[in-house]
């Protein structure tokens, strides 16, 4: 069956934007890229796992057309942002404050994509006065019950288990080295929902993904291993302590972070909203960023 023009994913741009750098009070280096209109109020967007500030390439044209200013920082240990010792999503909290101060803003909307969810939730708990709104797009949530992941793609499910129980094996898997080179080069598309397969099979997406993940792994895969392992544990503070306006935006066909994760987390946060994208997969923003743009404009 030939997909209709509406189903066809838009071709993302891969011309690299300028990388901005700042020095946090601790002396650590933080890198970020801006997309869209730099005169508009910044929206802080946290990339997935693995990923980098170049994940914003997928939304650059949409942000420009909508008059939005999306700021994608490298999270600790990714790209050009220095790592933070230890584990726990709270490690990004100081970077969040430093980035807002650098941008000259007291508050901002925070958007988290996939593996950025734990970091955004932690920042909202610690610094509610600096978060205007929290939007979690197909985001993972620390401590979600196992049953919420029942529909997760088996390959992804096993990857997350290996990260916890055998990190020495997980590292070459994530890096695509040794016997895992072919796995990285030829992903198992059949396991993914139709909407994601359509996106993942295009040369444009593959080029974008390669740019993003290569930069994300500039310092190795330790940050990704720490991230993935962290989602098996709840945040130190209960989700119910999140007091900022929160929206879960999730694809109903997501096979990486099933929509049941968003439904569970939505029920934990007072006043939170949940909007789902029918037939949307984990990569629904690449096929149609409109659901997110509507929330930001």
Tab-separated table of C-alpha atoms in Angstrom:
chain	number	residue	atom	x	y	z
A	1	UNK	CA	0.000	0.000	0.000
A	2	UNK	CA	1.436	3.392	-1.009
A	3	UNK	CA	1.328	5.924	1.850
A	4	UNK	CA	-0.707	9.049	1.240
A	5	UNK	CA	1.075	12.441	0.991
A	6	UNK	CA	-0.197	13.278	4.481
A	7	UNK	CA	1.533	10.177	5.873
A	8	UNK	CA	4.862	11.008	4.267
A	9	UNK	CA	7.364	12.361	6.840
A	10	UNK	CA	8.765	15.788	6.088
A	11	UNK	CA	12.440	15.860	5.131
A	12	UNK	CA	14.483	17.322	7.996
A	13	UNK	CA	17.428	19.622	7.334
A	14	UNK	CA	20.885	18.333	8.184
A	15	UNK	CA	22.913	21.549	7.747
A	16	UNK	CA	24.378	22.026	11.192
A	17	UNK	CA	23.440	25.132	13.183
A	18	UNK	CA	25.861	27.161	15.259
A	19	UNK	CA	26.797	25.624	18.597
A	20	UNK	CA	26.571	28.017	21.545
A	21	UNK	CA	28.576	27.397	24.702
A	22	UNK	CA	28.395	28.675	28.247
A	23	UNK	CA	30.257	27.999	31.430
A	24	UNK	CA	28.213	26.999	34.466
A	25	UNK	CA	29.079	28.406	37.927
A	26	UNK	CA	30.730	25.054	38.675
A	27	UNK	CA	33.099	25.610	35.733
A	28	UNK	CA	31.504	22.931	33.569
A	29	UNK	CA	30.944	23.555	29.867
A	30	UNK	CA	27.361	23.410	28.520
A	31	UNK	CA	26.607	23.374	24.779
A	32	UNK	CA	23.320	24.085	23.025
A	33	UNK	CA	21.806	24.944	19.643
A	34	UNK	CA	18.910	27.261	18.825
A	35	UNK	CA	16.283	26.652	16.157
A	36	UNK	CA	13.633	29.005	14.799
A	37	UNK	CA	13.221	32.661	15.712
A	38	UNK	CA	15.897	33.807	18.214
A	39	UNK	CA	13.781	36.853	19.108
A	40	UNK	CA	10.956	34.679	20.476
A	41	UNK	CA	10.866	33.467	24.095
A	42	UNK	CA	13.017	30.342	24.380
A	43	UNK	CA	11.500	26.909	24.837
A	44	UNK	CA	13.964	24.465	26.415
A	45	UNK	CA	13.808	21.060	24.702
A	46	UNK	CA	15.572	18.012	26.126
A	47	UNK	CA	16.767	15.441	23.606
A	48	UNK	CA	16.224	11.708	23.812
A	49	UNK	CA	18.622	8.885	24.682
A	50	UNK	CA	21.043	8.696	22.985
A	51	UNK	CA	20.949	12.086	21.321
A	52	UNK	CA	22.333	15.594	21.273
A	53	UNK	CA	21.598	19.234	20.583
A	54	UNK	CA	21.311	18.254	16.903
A	55	UNK	CA	18.018	16.496	17.562
A	56	UNK	CA	16.482	19.914	16.955
A	57	UNK	CA	17.341	19.626	13.266
A	58	UNK	CA	14.137	17.622	12.878
A	59	UNK	CA	12.042	20.564	14.101
A	60	UNK	CA	14.027	23.503	12.696
A	61	UNK	CA	11.748	24.300	9.747
A	62	UNK	CA	8.575	23.832	11.788
A	63	UNK	CA	9.933	26.124	14.537
A	64	UNK	CA	10.879	28.769	11.977
A	65	UNK	CA	7.468	28.640	10.286
A	66	UNK	CA	5.688	28.913	13.661
A	67	UNK	CA	7.885	31.745	14.951
A	68	UNK	CA	9.164	29.648	17.854
A	69	UNK	CA	12.579	29.615	19.496
A	70	UNK	CA	13.593	26.067	20.462
A	71	UNK	CA	16.755	25.671	22.540
A	72	UNK	CA	18.247	22.165	22.573
A	73	UNK	CA	21.034	21.731	25.150
A	74	UNK	CA	23.309	18.710	25.248
A	75	UNK	CA	22.461	16.936	28.483
A	76	UNK	CA	25.362	16.048	30.846
A	77	UNK	CA	27.860	13.728	29.176
A	78	UNK	CA	26.376	14.121	25.693
A	79	UNK	CA	27.872	16.075	22.811
A	80	UNK	CA	29.945	18.948	24.149
A	81	UNK	CA	28.372	19.241	27.618
A	82	UNK	CA	30.651	18.080	30.397
A	83	UNK	CA	29.464	15.103	32.442
A	84	UNK	CA	28.381	15.335	36.058
A	85	UNK	CA	29.662	12.668	38.470
A	86	UNK	CA	27.191	10.232	39.964
A	87	UNK	CA	23.777	9.204	38.768
A	88	UNK	CA	20.269	10.548	39.022
A	89	UNK	CA	18.248	12.907	36.849
A	90	UNK	CA	18.764	15.768	39.306
A	91	UNK	CA	22.274	16.094	37.842
A	92	UNK	CA	20.804	18.362	35.133
A	93	UNK	CA	19.065	20.783	37.528
A	94	UNK	CA	22.009	23.169	37.828
A	95	UNK	CA	22.484	23.158	34.046
A	96	UNK	CA	18.840	24.159	33.643
A	97	UNK	CA	19.269	27.173	35.930
A	98	UNK	CA	22.572	28.142	34.307
A	99	UNK	CA	21.018	27.937	30.831
A	100	UNK	CA	18.036	30.098	31.788
A	101	UNK	CA	20.325	32.669	33.397
A	102	UNK	CA	22.528	32.682	30.304
A	103	UNK	CA	19.469	33.273	28.097
A	104	UNK	CA	18.339	36.106	30.386
A	105	UNK	CA	15.077	34.377	31.282
A	106	UNK	CA	13.498	33.781	34.654
A	107	UNK	CA	11.145	31.062	33.385
A	108	UNK	CA	10.574	28.944	30.306
A	109	UNK	CA	8.477	26.126	28.916
A	110	UNK	CA	10.345	22.828	29.170
A	111	UNK	CA	9.729	20.075	26.616
A	112	UNK	CA	11.153	16.583	27.081
A	113	UNK	CA	11.410	14.039	24.290
A	114	UNK	CA	11.761	10.336	25.117
A	115	UNK	CA	14.775	9.871	27.430
A	116	UNK	CA	14.733	13.533	28.425
A	117	UNK	CA	11.650	12.936	30.588
A	118	UNK	CA	13.384	12.194	33.877
A	119	UNK	CA	15.523	15.318	33.643
A	120	UNK	CA	12.561	17.576	32.906
A	121	UNK	CA	10.497	16.120	35.744
A	122	UNK	CA	13.371	16.526	38.201
A	123	UNK	CA	13.913	20.163	37.185
A	124	UNK	CA	10.193	20.900	37.545
A	125	UNK	CA	10.224	19.417	41.052
A	126	UNK	CA	13.324	21.307	42.160
A	127	UNK	CA	12.718	24.645	40.394
A	128	UNK	CA	8.946	25.027	39.866
A	129	UNK	CA	9.251	28.809	39.823
A	130	UNK	CA	11.406	28.616	36.707
A	131	UNK	CA	9.193	26.277	34.667
A	132	UNK	CA	6.229	27.898	32.946
A	133	UNK	CA	4.885	24.604	31.657
A	134	UNK	CA	6.121	21.030	31.298
A	135	UNK	CA	5.412	19.064	28.103
A	136	UNK	CA	6.436	15.413	27.971
A	137	UNK	CA	6.430	14.092	24.383
A	138	UNK	CA	6.614	10.286	24.223
A	139	UNK	CA	8.755	10.683	27.328
A	140	UNK	CA	10.051	7.962	29.588
A	141	UNK	CA	9.130	8.333	33.265
A	142	UNK	CA	11.354	7.062	36.091
A	143	UNK	CA	9.801	4.299	38.151
A	144	UNK	CA	6.910	3.451	35.818
A	145	UNK	CA	5.565	-0.010	36.708
A	146	UNK	CA	6.627	-3.002	34.636
A	147	UNK	CA	3.099	-3.612	33.386
A	148	UNK	CA	3.136	-0.173	31.735
A	149	UNK	CA	5.892	-1.487	29.459
A	150	UNK	CA	4.088	-4.707	28.511
A	151	UNK	CA	3.672	-3.563	24.883
A	152	UNK	CA	7.254	-2.399	24.521
A	153	UNK	CA	9.168	-3.722	21.509
A	154	UNK	CA	11.089	-6.818	22.714
A	155	UNK	CA	14.428	-5.559	21.370
A	156	UNK	CA	14.075	-2.314	23.341
A	157	UNK	CA	12.867	-4.193	26.413
A	158	UNK	CA	15.925	-6.455	26.381
A	159	UNK	CA	18.263	-3.528	25.767
A	160	UNK	CA	17.007	-1.821	28.909
A	161	UNK	CA	17.397	-5.006	30.943
A	162	UNK	CA	20.948	-5.527	29.685
A	163	UNK	CA	21.839	-1.956	30.661
A	164	UNK	CA	20.864	-2.747	34.248
A	165	UNK	CA	22.207	-6.285	34.568
A	166	UNK	CA	25.159	-6.330	32.138
A	167	UNK	CA	26.375	-2.787	31.376
A	168	UNK	CA	29.643	-4.165	29.961
A	169	UNK	CA	27.604	-5.750	27.160
A	170	UNK	CA	25.276	-2.753	26.817
A	171	UNK	CA	28.127	-0.357	26.059
A	172	UNK	CA	29.240	-1.966	22.748
A	173	UNK	CA	25.569	-2.479	21.848
A	174	UNK	CA	24.807	1.218	22.229
A	175	UNK	CA	28.031	2.191	20.474
A	176	UNK	CA	27.389	-0.223	17.590
A	177	UNK	CA	30.834	-1.770	17.923
A	178	UNK	CA	32.181	-5.257	17.342
A	179	UNK	CA	29.482	-7.811	16.640
A	180	UNK	CA	26.851	-5.084	17.070
A	181	UNK	CA	27.948	-3.018	14.047
A	182	UNK	CA	25.305	-4.593	11.813
A	183	UNK	CA	22.557	-4.033	14.388
A	184	UNK	CA	23.229	-0.303	14.399
A	185	UNK	CA	23.528	-0.092	10.619
A	186	UNK	CA	20.421	-2.172	9.898
A	187	UNK	CA	17.798	-1.616	12.614
A	188	UNK	CA	15.013	-4.181	12.974
A	189	UNK	CA	12.285	-2.108	11.321
A	190	UNK	CA	9.703	-4.894	11.390
A	191	UNK	CA	9.399	-4.565	15.168
A	192	UNK	CA	8.344	-0.912	15.046
A	193	UNK	CA	4.844	0.478	14.397
A	194	UNK	CA	3.983	1.465	10.826
A	195	UNK	CA	4.356	5.209	11.383
A	196	UNK	CA	7.859	4.768	12.796
A	197	UNK	CA	8.855	2.332	10.042
A	198	UNK	CA	7.855	4.895	7.439
A	199	UNK	CA	10.138	7.483	9.034
A	200	UNK	CA	13.051	5.174	9.876
A	201	UNK	CA	13.243	3.770	6.341
A	202	UNK	CA	13.866	7.163	4.706
A	203	UNK	CA	17.442	8.218	3.814
A	204	UNK	CA	16.740	11.668	5.275
A	205	UNK	CA	15.914	10.243	8.693
A	206	UNK	CA	18.925	7.953	8.632
A	207	UNK	CA	21.196	10.890	7.831
A	208	UNK	CA	19.642	12.957	10.620
A	209	UNK	CA	19.833	10.099	13.116
A	210	UNK	CA	23.479	9.461	12.276
A	211	UNK	CA	24.395	13.129	12.800
A	212	UNK	CA	22.490	13.279	16.093
A	213	UNK	CA	23.636	10.012	17.650
A	214	UNK	CA	27.239	10.427	16.503
A	215	UNK	CA	27.429	13.808	18.211
A	216	UNK	CA	25.566	12.458	21.234
A	217	UNK	CA	28.205	9.747	21.615
A	218	UNK	CA	31.161	12.118	21.258
A	219	UNK	CA	32.195	11.326	24.857
A	220	UNK	CA	31.254	7.659	24.710
A	221	UNK	CA	28.082	5.889	25.861
A	222	UNK	CA	28.375	6.228	29.646
A	223	UNK	CA	25.727	8.978	29.730
A	224	UNK	CA	23.271	6.815	27.798
A	225	UNK	CA	23.898	3.803	30.028
A	226	UNK	CA	23.308	5.937	33.131
A	227	UNK	CA	20.112	7.380	31.641
A	228	UNK	CA	18.586	4.059	30.669
A	229	UNK	CA	19.431	2.440	34.000
A	230	UNK	CA	17.931	5.395	35.852
A	231	UNK	CA	14.454	4.827	34.445
A	232	UNK	CA	14.147	1.633	36.451
A	233	UNK	CA	14.085	3.666	39.660
A	234	UNK	CA	11.548	6.284	40.803
A	235	UNK	CA	12.603	9.872	41.356
A	236	UNK	CA	13.552	10.713	44.957
A	237	UNK	CA	10.391	12.822	45.256
A	238	UNK	CA	6.986	11.419	44.223
A	239	UNK	CA	5.528	12.486	40.882
A	240	UNK	CA	2.640	14.018	42.806
A	241	UNK	CA	4.998	16.772	43.960
A	242	UNK	CA	5.158	18.216	40.421
A	243	UNK	CA	3.207	21.461	40.744
A	244	UNK	CA	3.734	23.121	37.348
A	245	UNK	CA	1.157	22.752	34.538
A	246	UNK	CA	2.013	19.431	32.912
A	247	UNK	CA	0.982	17.881	29.604
A	248	UNK	CA	1.694	14.363	28.384
A	249	UNK	CA	1.709	14.212	24.576
A	250	UNK	CA	2.045	10.638	23.409
A	251	UNK	CA	1.654	8.435	20.339
A	252	UNK	CA	-0.891	5.686	20.894
A	253	UNK	CA	1.213	3.222	18.859
A	254	UNK	CA	4.516	4.015	20.606
A	255	UNK	CA	6.475	0.771	20.928
A	256	UNK	CA	9.497	2.273	22.677
A	257	UNK	CA	7.751	4.071	25.555
A	258	UNK	CA	4.197	2.673	25.448
A	259	UNK	CA	1.341	5.106	25.992
A	260	UNK	CA	0.483	3.222	29.196
A	261	UNK	CA	3.544	4.885	30.765
A	262	UNK	CA	2.054	8.319	30.067
A	263	UNK	CA	-1.368	7.216	31.346
A	264	UNK	CA	0.167	5.955	34.578
A	265	UNK	CA	2.267	9.106	35.134
A	266	UNK	CA	-0.610	11.406	34.175
A	267	UNK	CA	-2.670	9.906	36.980
A	268	UNK	CA	0.091	10.681	39.505
A	269	UNK	CA	0.366	14.438	38.857
A	270	UNK	CA	-2.505	16.650	40.055
A	271	UNK	CA	-4.105	18.603	37.212
A	272	UNK	CA	-1.917	17.050	34.513
A	273	UNK	CA	-3.327	16.687	30.995
A	274	UNK	CA	-2.939	13.810	28.561
A	275	UNK	CA	-3.339	14.099	24.801
A	276	UNK	CA	-2.639	11.148	22.548
A	277	UNK	CA	-1.848	11.011	18.846
A	278	UNK	CA	-3.887	8.262	17.095
A	279	UNK	CA	-1.565	5.818	15.285
A	280	UNK	CA	1.407	7.954	16.353
A	281	UNK	CA	4.625	6.082	17.069
A	282	UNK	CA	7.626	7.067	19.149
A	283	UNK	CA	8.790	9.387	16.365
A	284	UNK	CA	5.445	11.072	15.711
A	285	UNK	CA	6.988	14.560	15.934
A	286	UNK	CA	9.001	13.828	12.799
A	287	UNK	CA	5.914	12.816	10.850
A	288	UNK	CA	3.807	15.713	12.110
A	289	UNK	CA	5.067	18.262	14.668
A	290	UNK	CA	1.692	20.048	14.685
A	291	UNK	CA	0.468	18.479	17.977
A	292	UNK	CA	3.475	20.008	19.761
A	293	UNK	CA	3.348	23.309	17.880
A	294	UNK	CA	-0.276	23.812	18.913
A	295	UNK	CA	0.813	23.658	22.547
A	296	UNK	CA	3.651	26.151	22.063
A	297	UNK	CA	1.908	28.841	20.018
